[in-house]
Amino acid sequence: MRGNASSSRRLPYLALILCAGLQQVSAAEAGEEWLYSFQPGDNLWDLTDRFLIDQSYWNKLVRLNHVKRPRQMSPGTQVRIPLQWLKVEPASVRVVDVRGEVLLVRPGEAGHSLDAQAQLKHGDRLEIGNDASVLLEFADGTRQLLGSNTEVELLRINRFSDTGIGDTTIRVLRGKTENRVPTKGTRFEIRTPSANTAVRGTRFRVKVPEAEQSRSQVEVVAGTVNVTGDAGKLVLAAGFGTVVDKGAAPAPAVRLLPAPSLVAPANTMRRLPLELRWARVPGAKAYRVLVSHPGENSVPVMDVRLTHHRFSTSSLPDGEYRVRVRAIDAAGLDGEESEVGFLLDARPLPPVAVMPPAGGTVRTTAVNFEWSTPPQVSGYHFQLSSDRQFKALAADEKNLGKTRLELLSLQPGTWYWRVASTFGDEQGPWGAVQAFVLKPEPEAPEVGFVADKDKLQLYWQPGRPGQHYRLQIAEDEGFQTILVDEVLSLA
């Protein structure tokens, strides 16, 4: 964190300074002072002993706050305390959640995989792998989400005594971060190869593209911040973003693209692939989809960038999810986000119908049904009905152990059937409804013949229009040696 005095010096690298409030603010308004409200039983002497570097600051505290009666301060009285007077002590960072391969490297130690609930400290470096992410929580309640292919180093992890405010500096070498700094007055600084980002009490995102590590992208979600570069300053309000290249001033603020209008899915999704659609956002060059479990303690299980306005996947296990969607503009800035939640309950997967063929015609009173074998299935539930809504069931067979079923003596007509998989006591969604037409078997023709020494003539009654006959002649009664096998079409 840089004080006001440092702003007059020319920095050796681009400085991007974000702080709550407007450009022209006092040191206290900028967060350089902490306001403490007196509680019953408090006094300035104990306050100095508890929070300040040493007791010599008691007189300074009295003068700064123009206290005339130090022994008679009423509860609720606010006291201004400069941050530089406060005790500073090392703090730790808690790993709230981790997904995928994340390498923790500590000075003087070999790197090893990061465990959930680990405690991080000053000097630690994290290397987040492909399709991985980490959620960190700092002593002051600040939370930072580190996305895939991100590398960070914890440069300073301190807190100001037990004030509840922190003093943190993180170096982001590449990748993307999402930051929520809820505590007013806390110091939270992000340094990148091209920028320095410092905030107090806001929500923002900082990205360093892997292909353009001399560029920083800043998106403000909540609060108002100042952005200062080598060649100028910029006031950036919530809903706006900017791009800062090394050695240049921040680009003019642009409004973040609006949240996509999602086609809300059902509360319970029972089929795979899972599909989510949204309306095109004018100006969007791509979209980001983040899938996570409900609550604030889960990292995204999926973070994908798409060029089209729909998302489809079959890889999610059953469970509760929330999906956030953002449009991405031509400068690479993520826009505002839409969010939906749902329960995915698509397993065990339904079988695929094999026979009778969909829409086909069956001419037999004994109908054979057959279906595929999905993974992780212990049985099947079969239903047959004369209506597509399955209100009039002709068969309802549960706990079938095979993928085949024969039903006898069905009446001619249109029939509908479906099969669901079971695994233990759980039944999955129904498979696609299949229809077929059952027609009576053709009557066997009564065959007559006329024969002499030169020829054999067969005759039978005429068939119906479109009917065909199959003729076989064999040498033996068991038709093992067939001499003639023809399909005859009669005009």
PDB file of C-alpha atoms in Angstrom, residues 270-276 291 302 304 310-318 321 342 344 346-347 349-350 375-376:
ATOM      1  CA  ARG A 270     -33.287 -35.024 -14.959  1.00  0.00           C
ATOM      2  CA  ARG A 271     -31.586 -35.464 -18.312  1.00  0.00           C
ATOM      3  CA  LEU A 272     -28.094 -35.318 -19.722  1.00  0.00           C
ATOM      4  CA  PRO A 273     -26.559 -33.526 -21.403  1.00  0.00           C
ATOM      5  CA  LEU A 274     -27.353 -30.579 -19.167  1.00  0.00           C
ATOM      6  CA  GLU A 275     -28.099 -27.548 -21.356  1.00  0.00           C
ATOM      7  CA  LEU A 276     -28.331 -23.872 -20.455  1.00  0.00           C
ATOM      8  CA  VAL A 291     -20.497 -23.762 -12.280  1.00  0.00           C
ATOM      9  CA  MET A 302     -16.244 -25.688 -14.079  1.00  0.00           C
ATOM     10  CA  VAL A 304     -15.332 -22.379 -19.300  1.00  0.00           C
ATOM     11  CA  ARG A 310     -25.379 -21.958 -24.838  1.00  0.00           C
ATOM     12  CA  PHE A 311     -23.672 -24.324 -22.433  1.00  0.00           C
ATOM     13  CA  SER A 312     -23.885 -28.117 -22.551  1.00  0.00           C
ATOM     14  CA  THR A 313     -22.199 -30.786 -20.430  1.00  0.00           C
ATOM     15  CA  SER A 314     -22.640 -34.414 -19.417  1.00  0.00           C
ATOM     16  CA  SER A 315     -19.734 -34.495 -16.955  1.00  0.00           C
ATOM     17  CA  LEU A 316     -21.388 -33.051 -13.841  1.00  0.00           C
ATOM     18  CA  PRO A 317     -22.314 -35.574 -11.146  1.00  0.00           C
ATOM     19  CA  ASP A 318     -25.760 -35.360  -9.569  1.00  0.00           C
ATOM     20  CA  TYR A 321     -25.489 -26.319  -8.521  1.00  0.00           C
ATOM     21  CA  PHE A 342     -31.006 -26.100  -9.849  1.00  0.00           C
ATOM     22  CA  LEU A 344     -29.254 -32.193 -11.182  1.00  0.00           C
ATOM     23  CA  ALA A 346     -30.051 -37.540 -13.942  1.00  0.00           C
ATOM     24  CA  ARG A 347     -28.596 -40.801 -12.646  1.00  0.00           C
ATOM     25  CA  LEU A 349     -28.775 -43.006 -16.691  1.00  0.00           C
ATOM     26  CA  PRO A 350     -31.777 -44.348 -18.606  1.00  0.00           C
ATOM     27  CA  PRO A 375     -23.240 -47.893 -16.400  1.00  0.00           C
ATOM     28  CA  GLN A 376     -23.846 -48.332 -12.662  1.00  0.00           C
TER      29      GLN A 376
END
